[in-house]
JSON list of C-alpha atoms and ligand atoms in Angstrom, two decimals:
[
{"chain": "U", "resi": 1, "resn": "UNK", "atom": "CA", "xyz": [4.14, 8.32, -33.68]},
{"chain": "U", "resi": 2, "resn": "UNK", "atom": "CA", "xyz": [2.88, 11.44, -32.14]},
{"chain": "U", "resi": 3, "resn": "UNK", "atom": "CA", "xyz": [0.12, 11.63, -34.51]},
{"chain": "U", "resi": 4, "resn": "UNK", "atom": "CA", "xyz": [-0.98, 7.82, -33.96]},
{"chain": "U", "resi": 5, "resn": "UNK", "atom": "CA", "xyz": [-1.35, 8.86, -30.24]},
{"chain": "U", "resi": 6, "resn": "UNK", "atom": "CA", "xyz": [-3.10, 11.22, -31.21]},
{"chain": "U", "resi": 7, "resn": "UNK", "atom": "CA", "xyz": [-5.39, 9.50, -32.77]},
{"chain": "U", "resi": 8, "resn": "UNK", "atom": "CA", "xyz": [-5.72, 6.56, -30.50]},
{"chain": "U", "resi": 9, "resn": "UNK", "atom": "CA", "xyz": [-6.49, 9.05, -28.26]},
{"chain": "U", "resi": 10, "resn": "UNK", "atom": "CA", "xyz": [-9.53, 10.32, -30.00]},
{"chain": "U", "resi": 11, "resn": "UNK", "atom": "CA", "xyz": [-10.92, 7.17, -30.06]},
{"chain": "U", "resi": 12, "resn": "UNK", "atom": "CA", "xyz": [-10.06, 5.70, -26.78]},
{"chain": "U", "resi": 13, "resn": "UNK", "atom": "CA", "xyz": [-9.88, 8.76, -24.65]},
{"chain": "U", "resi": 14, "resn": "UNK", "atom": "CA", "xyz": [-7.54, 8.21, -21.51]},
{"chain": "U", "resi": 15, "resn": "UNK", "atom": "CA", "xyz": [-8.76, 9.03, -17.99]},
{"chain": "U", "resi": 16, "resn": "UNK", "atom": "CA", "xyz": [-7.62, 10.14, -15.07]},
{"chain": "U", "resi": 17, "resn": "UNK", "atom": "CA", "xyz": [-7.93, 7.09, -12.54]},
{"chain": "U", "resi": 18, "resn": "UNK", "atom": "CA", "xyz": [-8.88, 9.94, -9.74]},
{"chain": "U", "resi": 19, "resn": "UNK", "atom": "CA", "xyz": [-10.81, 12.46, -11.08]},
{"chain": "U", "resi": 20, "resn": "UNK", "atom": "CA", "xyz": [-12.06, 10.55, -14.16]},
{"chain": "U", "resi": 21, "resn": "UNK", "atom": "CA", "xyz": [-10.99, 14.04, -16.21]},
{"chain": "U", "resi": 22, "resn": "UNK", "atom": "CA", "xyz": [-9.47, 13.32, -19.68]},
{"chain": "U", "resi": 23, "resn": "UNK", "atom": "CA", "xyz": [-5.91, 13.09, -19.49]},
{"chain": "U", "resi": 24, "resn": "UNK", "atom": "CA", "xyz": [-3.80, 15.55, -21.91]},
{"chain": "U", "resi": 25, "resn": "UNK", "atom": "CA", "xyz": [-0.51, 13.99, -23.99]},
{"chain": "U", "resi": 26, "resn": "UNK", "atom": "CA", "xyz": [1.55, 14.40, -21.55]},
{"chain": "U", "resi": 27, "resn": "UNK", "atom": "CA", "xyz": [-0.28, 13.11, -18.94]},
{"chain": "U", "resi": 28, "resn": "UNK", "atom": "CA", "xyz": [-0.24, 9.09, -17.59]},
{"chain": "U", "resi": 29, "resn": "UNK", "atom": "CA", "xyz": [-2.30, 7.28, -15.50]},
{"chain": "U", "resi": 30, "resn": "UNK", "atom": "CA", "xyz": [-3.17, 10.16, -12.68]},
{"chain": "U", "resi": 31, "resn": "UNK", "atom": "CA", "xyz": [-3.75, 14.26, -14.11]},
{"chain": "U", "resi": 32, "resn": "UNK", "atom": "CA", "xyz": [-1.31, 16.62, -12.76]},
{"chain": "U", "resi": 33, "resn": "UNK", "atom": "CA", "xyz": [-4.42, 18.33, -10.78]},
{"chain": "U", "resi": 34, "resn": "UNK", "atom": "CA", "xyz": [-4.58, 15.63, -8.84]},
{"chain": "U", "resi": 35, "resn": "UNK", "atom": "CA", "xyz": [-1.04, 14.99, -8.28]},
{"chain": "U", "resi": 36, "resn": "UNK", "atom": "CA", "xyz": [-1.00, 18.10, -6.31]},
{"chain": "U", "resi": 37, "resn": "UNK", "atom": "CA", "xyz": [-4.15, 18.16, -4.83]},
{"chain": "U", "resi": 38, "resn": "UNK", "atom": "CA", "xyz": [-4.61, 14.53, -3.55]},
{"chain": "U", "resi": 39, "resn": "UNK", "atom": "CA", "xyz": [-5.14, 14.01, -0.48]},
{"chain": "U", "resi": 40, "resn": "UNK", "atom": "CA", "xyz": [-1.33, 13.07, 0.88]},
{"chain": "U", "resi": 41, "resn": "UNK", "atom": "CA", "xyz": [-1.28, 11.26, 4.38]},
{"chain": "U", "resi": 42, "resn": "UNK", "atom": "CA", "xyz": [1.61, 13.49, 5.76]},
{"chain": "U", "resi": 43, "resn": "UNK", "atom": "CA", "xyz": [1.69, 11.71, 9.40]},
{"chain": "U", "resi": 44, "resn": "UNK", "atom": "CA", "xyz": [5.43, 10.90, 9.18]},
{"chain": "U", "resi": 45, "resn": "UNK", "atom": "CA", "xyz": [6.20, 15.20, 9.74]},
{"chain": "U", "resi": 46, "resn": "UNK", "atom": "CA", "xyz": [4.32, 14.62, 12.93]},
{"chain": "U", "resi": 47, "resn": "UNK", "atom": "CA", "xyz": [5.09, 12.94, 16.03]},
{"chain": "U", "resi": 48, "resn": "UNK", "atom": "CA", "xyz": [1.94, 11.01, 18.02]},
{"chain": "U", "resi": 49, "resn": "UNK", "atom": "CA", "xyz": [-0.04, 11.20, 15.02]},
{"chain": "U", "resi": 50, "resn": "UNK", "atom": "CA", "xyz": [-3.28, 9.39, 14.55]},
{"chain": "U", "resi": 51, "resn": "UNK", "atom": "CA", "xyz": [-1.20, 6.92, 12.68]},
{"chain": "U", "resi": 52, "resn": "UNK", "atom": "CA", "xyz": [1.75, 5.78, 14.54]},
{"chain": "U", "resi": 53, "resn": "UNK", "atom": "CA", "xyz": [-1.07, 5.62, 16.98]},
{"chain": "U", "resi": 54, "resn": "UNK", "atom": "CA", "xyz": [-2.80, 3.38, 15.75]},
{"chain": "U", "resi": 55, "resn": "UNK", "atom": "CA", "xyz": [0.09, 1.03, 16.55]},
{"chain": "U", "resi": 56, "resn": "UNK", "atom": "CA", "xyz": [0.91, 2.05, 19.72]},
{"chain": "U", "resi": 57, "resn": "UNK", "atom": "CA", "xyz": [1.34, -0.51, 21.93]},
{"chain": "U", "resi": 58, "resn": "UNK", "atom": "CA", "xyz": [0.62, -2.90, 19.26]},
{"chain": "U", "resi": 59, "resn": "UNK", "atom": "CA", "xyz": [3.69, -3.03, 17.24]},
{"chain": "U", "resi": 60, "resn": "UNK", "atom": "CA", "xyz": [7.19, -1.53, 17.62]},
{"chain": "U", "resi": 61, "resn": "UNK", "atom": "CA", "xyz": [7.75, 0.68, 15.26]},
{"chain": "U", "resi": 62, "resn": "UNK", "atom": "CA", "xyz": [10.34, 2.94, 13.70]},
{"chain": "U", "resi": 63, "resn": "UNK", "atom": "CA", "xyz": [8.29, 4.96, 11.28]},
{"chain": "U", "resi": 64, "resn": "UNK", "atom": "CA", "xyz": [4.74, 4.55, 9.88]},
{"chain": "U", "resi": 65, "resn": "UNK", "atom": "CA", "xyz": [3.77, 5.61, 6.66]},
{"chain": "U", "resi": 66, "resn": "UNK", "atom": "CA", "xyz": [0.87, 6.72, 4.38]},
{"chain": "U", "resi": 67, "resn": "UNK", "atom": "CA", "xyz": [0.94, 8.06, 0.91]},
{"chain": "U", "resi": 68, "resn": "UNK", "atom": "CA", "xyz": [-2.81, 9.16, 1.02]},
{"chain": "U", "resi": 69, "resn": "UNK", "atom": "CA", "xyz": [-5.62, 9.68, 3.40]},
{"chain": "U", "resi": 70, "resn": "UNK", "atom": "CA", "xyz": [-8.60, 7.53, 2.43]},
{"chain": "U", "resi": 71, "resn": "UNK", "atom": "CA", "xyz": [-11.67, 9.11, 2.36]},
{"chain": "U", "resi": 72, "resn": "UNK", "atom": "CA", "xyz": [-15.04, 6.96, 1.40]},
{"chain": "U", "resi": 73, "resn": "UNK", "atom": "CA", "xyz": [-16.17, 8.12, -2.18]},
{"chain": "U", "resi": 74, "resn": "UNK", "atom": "CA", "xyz": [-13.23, 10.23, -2.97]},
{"chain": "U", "resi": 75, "resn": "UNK", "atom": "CA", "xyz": [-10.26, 10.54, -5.29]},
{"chain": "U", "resi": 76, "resn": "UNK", "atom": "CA", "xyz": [-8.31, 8.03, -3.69]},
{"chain": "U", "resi": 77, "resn": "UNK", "atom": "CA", "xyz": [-10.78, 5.62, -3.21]},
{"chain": "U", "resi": 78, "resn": "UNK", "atom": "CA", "xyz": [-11.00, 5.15, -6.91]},
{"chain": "U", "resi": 79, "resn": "UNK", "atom": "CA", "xyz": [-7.39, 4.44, -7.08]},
{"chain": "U", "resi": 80, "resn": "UNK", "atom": "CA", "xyz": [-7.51, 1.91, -4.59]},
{"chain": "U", "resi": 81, "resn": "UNK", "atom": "CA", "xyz": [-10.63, 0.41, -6.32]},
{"chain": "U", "resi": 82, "resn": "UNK", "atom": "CA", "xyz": [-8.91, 0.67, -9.89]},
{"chain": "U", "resi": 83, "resn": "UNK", "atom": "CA", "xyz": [-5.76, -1.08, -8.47]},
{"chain": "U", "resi": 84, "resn": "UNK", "atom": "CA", "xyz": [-7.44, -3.51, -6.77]},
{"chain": "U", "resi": 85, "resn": "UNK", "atom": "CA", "xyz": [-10.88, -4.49, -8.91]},
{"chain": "U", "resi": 86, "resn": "UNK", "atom": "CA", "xyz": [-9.31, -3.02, -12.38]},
{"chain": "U", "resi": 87, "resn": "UNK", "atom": "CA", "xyz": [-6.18, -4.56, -13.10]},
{"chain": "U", "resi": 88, "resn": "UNK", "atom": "CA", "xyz": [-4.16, -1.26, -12.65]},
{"chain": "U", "resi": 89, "resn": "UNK", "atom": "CA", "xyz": [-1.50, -2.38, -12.05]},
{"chain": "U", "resi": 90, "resn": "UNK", "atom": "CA", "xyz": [1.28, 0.11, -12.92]},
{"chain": "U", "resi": 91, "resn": "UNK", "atom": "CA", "xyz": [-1.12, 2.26, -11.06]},
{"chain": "U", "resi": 92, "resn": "UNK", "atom": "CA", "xyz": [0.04, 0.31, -8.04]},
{"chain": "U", "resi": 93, "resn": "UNK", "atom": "CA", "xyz": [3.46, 0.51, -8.87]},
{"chain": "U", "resi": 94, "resn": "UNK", "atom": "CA", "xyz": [3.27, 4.53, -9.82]},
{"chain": "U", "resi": 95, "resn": "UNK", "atom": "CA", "xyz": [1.84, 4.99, -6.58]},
{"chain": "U", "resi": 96, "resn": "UNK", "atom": "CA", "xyz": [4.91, 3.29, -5.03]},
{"chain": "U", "resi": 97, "resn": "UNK", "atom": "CA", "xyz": [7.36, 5.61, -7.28]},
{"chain": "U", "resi": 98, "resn": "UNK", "atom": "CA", "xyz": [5.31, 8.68, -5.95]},
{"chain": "U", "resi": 99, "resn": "UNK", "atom": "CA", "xyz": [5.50, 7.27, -2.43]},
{"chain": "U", "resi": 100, "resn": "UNK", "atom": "CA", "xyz": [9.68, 7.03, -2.50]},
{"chain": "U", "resi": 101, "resn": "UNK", "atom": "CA", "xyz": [9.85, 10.14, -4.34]},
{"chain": "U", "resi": 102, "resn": "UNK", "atom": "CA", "xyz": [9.09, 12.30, -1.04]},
{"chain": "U", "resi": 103, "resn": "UNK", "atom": "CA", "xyz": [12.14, 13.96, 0.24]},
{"chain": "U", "resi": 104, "resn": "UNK", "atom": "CA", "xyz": [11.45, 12.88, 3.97]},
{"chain": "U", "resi": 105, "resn": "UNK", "atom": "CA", "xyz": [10.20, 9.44, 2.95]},
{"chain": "U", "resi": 106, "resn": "UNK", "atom": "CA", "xyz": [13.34, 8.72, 1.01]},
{"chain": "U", "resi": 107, "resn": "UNK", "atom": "CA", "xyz": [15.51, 9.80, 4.07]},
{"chain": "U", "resi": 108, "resn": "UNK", "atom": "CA", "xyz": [13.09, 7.90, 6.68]},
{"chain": "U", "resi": 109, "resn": "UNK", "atom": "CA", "xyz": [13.74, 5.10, 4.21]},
{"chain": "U", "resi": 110, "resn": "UNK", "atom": "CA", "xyz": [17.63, 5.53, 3.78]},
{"chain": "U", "resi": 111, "resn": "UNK", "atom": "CA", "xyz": [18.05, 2.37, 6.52]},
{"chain": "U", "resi": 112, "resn": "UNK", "atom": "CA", "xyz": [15.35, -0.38, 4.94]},
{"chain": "U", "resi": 113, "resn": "UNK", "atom": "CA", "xyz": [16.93, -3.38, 4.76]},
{"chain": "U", "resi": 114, "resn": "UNK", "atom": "CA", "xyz": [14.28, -5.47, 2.91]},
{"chain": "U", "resi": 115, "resn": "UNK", "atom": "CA", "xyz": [11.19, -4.50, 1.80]},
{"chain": "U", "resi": 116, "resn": "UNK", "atom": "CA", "xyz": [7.87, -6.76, 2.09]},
{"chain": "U", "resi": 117, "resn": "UNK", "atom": "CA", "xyz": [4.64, -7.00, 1.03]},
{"chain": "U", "resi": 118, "resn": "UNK", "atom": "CA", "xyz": [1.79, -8.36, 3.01]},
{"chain": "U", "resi": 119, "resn": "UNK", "atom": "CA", "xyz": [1.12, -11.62, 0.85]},
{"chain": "U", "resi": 120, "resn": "UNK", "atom": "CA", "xyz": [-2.20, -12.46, -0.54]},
{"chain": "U", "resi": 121, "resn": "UNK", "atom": "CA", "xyz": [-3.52, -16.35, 0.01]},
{"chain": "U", "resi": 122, "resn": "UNK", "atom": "CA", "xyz": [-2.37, -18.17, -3.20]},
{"chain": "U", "resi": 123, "resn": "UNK", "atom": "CA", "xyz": [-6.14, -18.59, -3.71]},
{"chain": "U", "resi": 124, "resn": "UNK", "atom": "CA", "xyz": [-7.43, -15.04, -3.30]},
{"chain": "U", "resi": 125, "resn": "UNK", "atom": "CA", "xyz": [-3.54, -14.67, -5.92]},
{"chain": "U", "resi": 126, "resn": "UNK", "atom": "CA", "xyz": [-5.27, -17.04, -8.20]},
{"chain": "U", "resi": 127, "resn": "UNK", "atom": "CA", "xyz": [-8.55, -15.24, -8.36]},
{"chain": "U", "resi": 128, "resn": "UNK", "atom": "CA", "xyz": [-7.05, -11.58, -8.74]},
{"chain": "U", "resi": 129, "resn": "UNK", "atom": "CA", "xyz": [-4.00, -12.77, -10.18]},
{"chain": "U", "resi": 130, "resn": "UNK", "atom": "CA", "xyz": [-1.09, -9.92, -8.70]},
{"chain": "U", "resi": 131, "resn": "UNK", "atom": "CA", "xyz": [-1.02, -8.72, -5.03]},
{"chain": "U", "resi": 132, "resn": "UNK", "atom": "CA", "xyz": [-1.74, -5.12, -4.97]},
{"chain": "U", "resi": 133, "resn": "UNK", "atom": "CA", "xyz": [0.90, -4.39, -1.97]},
{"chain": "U", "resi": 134, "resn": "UNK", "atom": "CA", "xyz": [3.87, -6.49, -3.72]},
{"chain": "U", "resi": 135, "resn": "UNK", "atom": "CA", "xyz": [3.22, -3.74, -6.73]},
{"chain": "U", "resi": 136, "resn": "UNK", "atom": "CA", "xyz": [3.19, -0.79, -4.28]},
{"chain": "U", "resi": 137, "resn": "UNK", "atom": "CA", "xyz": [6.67, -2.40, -2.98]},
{"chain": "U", "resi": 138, "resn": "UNK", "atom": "CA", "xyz": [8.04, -2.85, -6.70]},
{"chain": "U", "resi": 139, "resn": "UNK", "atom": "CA", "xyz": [7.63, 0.66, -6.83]},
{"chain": "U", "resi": 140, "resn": "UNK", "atom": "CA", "xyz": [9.24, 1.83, -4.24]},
{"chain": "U", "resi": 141, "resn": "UNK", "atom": "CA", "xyz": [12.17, -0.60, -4.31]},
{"chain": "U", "resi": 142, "resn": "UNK", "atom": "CA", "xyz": [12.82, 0.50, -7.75]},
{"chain": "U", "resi": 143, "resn": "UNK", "atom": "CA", "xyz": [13.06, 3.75, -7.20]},
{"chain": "U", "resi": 144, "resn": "UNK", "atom": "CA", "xyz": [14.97, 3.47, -3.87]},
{"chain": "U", "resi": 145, "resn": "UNK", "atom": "CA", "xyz": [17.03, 0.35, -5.05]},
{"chain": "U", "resi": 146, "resn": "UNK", "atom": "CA", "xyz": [15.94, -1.29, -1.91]},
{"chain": "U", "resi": 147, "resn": "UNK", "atom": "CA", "xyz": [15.47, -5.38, -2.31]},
{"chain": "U", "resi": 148, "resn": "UNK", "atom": "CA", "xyz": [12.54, -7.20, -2.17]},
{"chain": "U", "resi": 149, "resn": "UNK", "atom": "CA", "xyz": [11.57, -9.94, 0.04]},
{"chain": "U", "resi": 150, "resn": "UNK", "atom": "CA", "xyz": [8.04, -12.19, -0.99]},
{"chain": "U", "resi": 151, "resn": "UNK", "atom": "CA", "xyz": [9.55, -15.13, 0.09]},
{"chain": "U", "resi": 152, "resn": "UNK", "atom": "CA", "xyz": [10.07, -14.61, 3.70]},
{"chain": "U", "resi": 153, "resn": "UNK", "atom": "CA", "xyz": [6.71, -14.12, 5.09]},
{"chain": "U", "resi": 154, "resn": "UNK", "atom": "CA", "xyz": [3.04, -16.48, 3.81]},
{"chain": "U", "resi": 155, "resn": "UNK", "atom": "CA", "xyz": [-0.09, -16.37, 4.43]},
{"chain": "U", "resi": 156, "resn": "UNK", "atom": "CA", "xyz": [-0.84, -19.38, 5.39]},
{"chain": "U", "resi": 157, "resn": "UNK", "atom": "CA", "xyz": [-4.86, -18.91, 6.06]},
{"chain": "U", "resi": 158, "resn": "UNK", "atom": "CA", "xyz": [-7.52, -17.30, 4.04]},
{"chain": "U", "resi": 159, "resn": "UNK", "atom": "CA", "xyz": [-9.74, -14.99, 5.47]},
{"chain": "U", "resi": 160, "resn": "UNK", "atom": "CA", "xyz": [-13.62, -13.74, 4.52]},
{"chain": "U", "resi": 161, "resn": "UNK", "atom": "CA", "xyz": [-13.90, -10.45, 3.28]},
{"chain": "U", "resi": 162, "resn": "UNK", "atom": "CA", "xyz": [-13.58, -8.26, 6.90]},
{"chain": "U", "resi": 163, "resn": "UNK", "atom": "CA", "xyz": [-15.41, -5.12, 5.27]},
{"chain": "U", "resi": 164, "resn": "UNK", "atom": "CA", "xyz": [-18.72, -5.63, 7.27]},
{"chain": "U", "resi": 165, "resn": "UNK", "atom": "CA", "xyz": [-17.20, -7.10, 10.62]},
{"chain": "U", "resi": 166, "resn": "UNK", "atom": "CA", "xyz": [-17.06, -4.97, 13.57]},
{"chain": "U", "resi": 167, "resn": "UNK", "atom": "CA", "xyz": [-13.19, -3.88, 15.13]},
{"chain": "U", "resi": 168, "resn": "UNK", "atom": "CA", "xyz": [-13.09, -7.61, 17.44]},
{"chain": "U", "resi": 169, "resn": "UNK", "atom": "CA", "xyz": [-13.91, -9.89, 15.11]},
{"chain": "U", "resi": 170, "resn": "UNK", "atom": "CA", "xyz": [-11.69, -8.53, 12.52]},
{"chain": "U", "resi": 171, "resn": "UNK", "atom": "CA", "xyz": [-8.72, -9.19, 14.71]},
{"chain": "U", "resi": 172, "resn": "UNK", "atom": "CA", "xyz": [-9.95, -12.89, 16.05]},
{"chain": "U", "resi": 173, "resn": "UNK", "atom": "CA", "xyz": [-9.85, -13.11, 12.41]},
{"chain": "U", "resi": 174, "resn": "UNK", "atom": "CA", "xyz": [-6.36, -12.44, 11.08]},
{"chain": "U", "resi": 175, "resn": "UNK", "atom": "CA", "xyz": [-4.81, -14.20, 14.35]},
{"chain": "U", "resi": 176, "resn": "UNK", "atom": "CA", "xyz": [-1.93, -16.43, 13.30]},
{"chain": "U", "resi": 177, "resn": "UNK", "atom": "CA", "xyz": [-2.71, -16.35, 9.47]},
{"chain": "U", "resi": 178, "resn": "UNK", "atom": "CA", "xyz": [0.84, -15.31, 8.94]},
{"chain": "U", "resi": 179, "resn": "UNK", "atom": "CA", "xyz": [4.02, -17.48, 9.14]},
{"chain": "U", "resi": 180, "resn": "UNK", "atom": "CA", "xyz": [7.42, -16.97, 8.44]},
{"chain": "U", "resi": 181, "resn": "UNK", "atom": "CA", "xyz": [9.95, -19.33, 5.86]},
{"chain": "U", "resi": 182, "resn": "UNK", "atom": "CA", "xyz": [13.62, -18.31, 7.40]},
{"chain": "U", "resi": 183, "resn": "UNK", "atom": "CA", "xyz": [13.56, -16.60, 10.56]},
{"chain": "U", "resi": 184, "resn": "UNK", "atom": "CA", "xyz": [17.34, -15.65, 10.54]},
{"chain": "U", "resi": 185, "resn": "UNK", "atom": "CA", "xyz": [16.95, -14.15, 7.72]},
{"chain": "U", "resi": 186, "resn": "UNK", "atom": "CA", "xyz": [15.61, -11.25, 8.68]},
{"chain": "U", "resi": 187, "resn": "UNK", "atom": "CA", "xyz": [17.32, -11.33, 11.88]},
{"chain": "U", "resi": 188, "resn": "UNK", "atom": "CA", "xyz": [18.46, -7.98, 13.07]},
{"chain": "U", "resi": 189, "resn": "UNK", "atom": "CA", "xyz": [17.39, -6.25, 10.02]},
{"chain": "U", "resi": 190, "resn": "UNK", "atom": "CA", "xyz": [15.01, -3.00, 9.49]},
{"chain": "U", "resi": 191, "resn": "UNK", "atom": "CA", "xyz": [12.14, -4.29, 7.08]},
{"chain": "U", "resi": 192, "resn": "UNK", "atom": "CA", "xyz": [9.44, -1.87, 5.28]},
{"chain": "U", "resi": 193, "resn": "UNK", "atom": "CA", "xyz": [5.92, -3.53, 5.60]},
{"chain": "U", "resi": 194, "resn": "UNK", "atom": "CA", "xyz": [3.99, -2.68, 2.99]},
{"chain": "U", "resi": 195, "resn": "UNK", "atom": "CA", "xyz": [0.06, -2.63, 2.79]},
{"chain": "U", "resi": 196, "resn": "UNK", "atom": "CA", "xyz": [-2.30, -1.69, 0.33]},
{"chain": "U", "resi": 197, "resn": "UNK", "atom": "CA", "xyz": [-4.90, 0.04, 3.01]},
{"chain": "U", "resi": 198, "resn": "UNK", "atom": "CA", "xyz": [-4.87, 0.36, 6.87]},
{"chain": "U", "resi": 199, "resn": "UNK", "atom": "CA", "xyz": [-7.74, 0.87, 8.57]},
{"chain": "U", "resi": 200, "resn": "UNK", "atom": "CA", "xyz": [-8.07, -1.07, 12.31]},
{"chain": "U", "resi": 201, "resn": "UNK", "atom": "CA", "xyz": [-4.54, -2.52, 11.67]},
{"chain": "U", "resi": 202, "resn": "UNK", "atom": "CA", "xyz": [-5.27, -5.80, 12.34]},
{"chain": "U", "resi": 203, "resn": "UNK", "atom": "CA", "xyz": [-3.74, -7.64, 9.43]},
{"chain": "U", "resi": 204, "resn": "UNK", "atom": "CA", "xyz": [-0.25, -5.83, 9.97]},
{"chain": "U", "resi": 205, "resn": "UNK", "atom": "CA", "xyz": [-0.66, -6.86, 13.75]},
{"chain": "U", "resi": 206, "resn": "UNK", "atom": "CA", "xyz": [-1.26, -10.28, 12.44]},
{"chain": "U", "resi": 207, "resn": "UNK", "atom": "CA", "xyz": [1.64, -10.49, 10.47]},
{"chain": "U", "resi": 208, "resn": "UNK", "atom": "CA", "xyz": [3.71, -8.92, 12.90]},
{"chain": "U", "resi": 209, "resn": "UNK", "atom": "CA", "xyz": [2.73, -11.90, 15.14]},
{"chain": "U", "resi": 210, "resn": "UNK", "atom": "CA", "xyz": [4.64, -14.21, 12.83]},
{"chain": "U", "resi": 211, "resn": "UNK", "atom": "CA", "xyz": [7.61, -11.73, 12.25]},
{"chain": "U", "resi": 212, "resn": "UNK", "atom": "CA", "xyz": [8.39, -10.73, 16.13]},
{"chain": "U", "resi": 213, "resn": "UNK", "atom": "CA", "xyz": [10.13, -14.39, 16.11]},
{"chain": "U", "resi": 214, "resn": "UNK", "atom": "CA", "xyz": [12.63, -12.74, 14.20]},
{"chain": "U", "resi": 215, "resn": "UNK", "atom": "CA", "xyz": [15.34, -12.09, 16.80]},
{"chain": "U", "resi": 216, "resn": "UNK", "atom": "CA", "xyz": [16.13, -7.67, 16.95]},
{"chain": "U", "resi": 217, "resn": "UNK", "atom": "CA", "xyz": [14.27, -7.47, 13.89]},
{"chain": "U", "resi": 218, "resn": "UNK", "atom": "CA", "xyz": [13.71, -3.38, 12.91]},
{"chain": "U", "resi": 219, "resn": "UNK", "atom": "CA", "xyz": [10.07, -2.84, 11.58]},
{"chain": "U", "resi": 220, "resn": "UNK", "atom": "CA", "xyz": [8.53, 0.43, 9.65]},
{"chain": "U", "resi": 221, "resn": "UNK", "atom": "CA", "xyz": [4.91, 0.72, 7.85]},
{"chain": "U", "resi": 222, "resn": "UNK", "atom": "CA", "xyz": [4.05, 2.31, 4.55]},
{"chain": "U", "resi": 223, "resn": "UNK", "atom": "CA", "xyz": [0.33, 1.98, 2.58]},
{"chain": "U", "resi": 224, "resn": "UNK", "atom": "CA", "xyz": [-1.11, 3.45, -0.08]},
{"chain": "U", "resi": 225, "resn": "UNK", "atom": "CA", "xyz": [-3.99, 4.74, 2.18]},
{"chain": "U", "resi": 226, "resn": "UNK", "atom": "CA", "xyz": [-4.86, 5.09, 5.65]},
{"chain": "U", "resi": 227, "resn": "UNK", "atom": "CA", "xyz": [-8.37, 5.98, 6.76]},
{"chain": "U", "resi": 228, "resn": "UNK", "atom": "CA", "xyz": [-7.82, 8.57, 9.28]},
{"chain": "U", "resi": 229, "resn": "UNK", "atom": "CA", "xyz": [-8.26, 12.30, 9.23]},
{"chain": "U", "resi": 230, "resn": "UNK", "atom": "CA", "xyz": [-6.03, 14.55, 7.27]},
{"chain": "U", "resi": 231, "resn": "UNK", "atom": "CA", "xyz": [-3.27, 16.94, 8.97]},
{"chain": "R", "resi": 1, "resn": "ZN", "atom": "ZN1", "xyz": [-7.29, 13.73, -11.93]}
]
């Protein structure tokens, strides 16, 4: 067996999805270079960071969290892009294993009650066929052995791509596009949302629009990146 890898690996080299560096045997999906020297988005050691923040005032939260620091044309911006254009998906859901792996994550984590992903339209779901942020949660509820929740909270309105729209319009545009199935459900419980990027925030505000009708519900942030500075 060792041999046919091997040799499947002479012919279809395997790359890094970071550094684009061949990947040795024992290597999968990211090179152990880059597994130390990504970029990590350390905010949660730090109180009044840039990224709790960011949602100051905006949302009540308990902790917010960032596996990596997105920086334009860097490493981690070709994850993101190979988990979201690519089809990587157990790149999504490594990247949530990595997340819950942190010591302090896993103990800022220790009172999640449910876990949820910010949903995708079903026809934006159609197109791309998985939701990038349910796979980042699959991740990390595996390897916490926290449950999943996808059927609590839809997007009930699709949005135009918000890449080129400046900070207002980007909110006017994710008002109300959330809604939420069973209120009491989630009713006094501490939920993880989980995001693929966070940049302005809006779409988390959005959906925390929809969830606030939850009565004493508990609410904590993690994404894959957030593009603010690194500390
Ligand atoms: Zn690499």
């Amino acid at each position: 067996m060792a041999l046919i890898n091997d040799f499947l690996s002479l012919i279809y080299p395997r790359y890094c999805e970071a550094c684009e560096e061949n990947l040795f045997k024992h290597e999968d999906l990211l090179c152990n270079k880059c597994l130390l020297t990504l970029p990590k988005g350390r905010y949660h050691l730090q109180t009044h960071n840039e990224l709790e923040l960011l949602f100051a005032g905006r949302i009540p939260t308990i902790s917010v969290m960032s596996l990596f620091v997105y920086q334009k044309c860097g490493r981690v911006q070709k994850i993101l892009h190979a988990i979201k254009y690519q089809q990587q998906k157990e790149l999504a859901r490594f990247a949530g294993k990595l997340f819950a792996g942190e010591n302090e994550i896993k103990n800022t984590l220790s009172g999640v009650d449910f876990v949820l992903p910010i949903p995708l339209h079903k026809n934006k779901l159609k197109v791309r066929g998985y939701n990038q942020s349910q796979l980042f949660a699959e991740g990390i509820c595996n390897t916490l052995n926290i449950p999943i929740d996808t059927g609590s909270l839809s997007r009930v309105k699709e949005t135009s791509t918000q890449t080129k729209k400046r900070k207002y319009q980007r909110w006017e545009n994710v008002e109300g596009i959330f809604e939420v199935a069973n209120p009491t459900k989630l009713e006094g419980k501490h939920v993880l949302l989980v995001d693929d990027v966070i940049t302005t925030g809006a779409t988390l505000e959005a959906a925390w629009q929809a969830l606030k009708h939850c009565s004493d519900i508990k609410i904590s942030i993690a994404s894959i990146a957030f593009a603010g500075k690194l500390i």
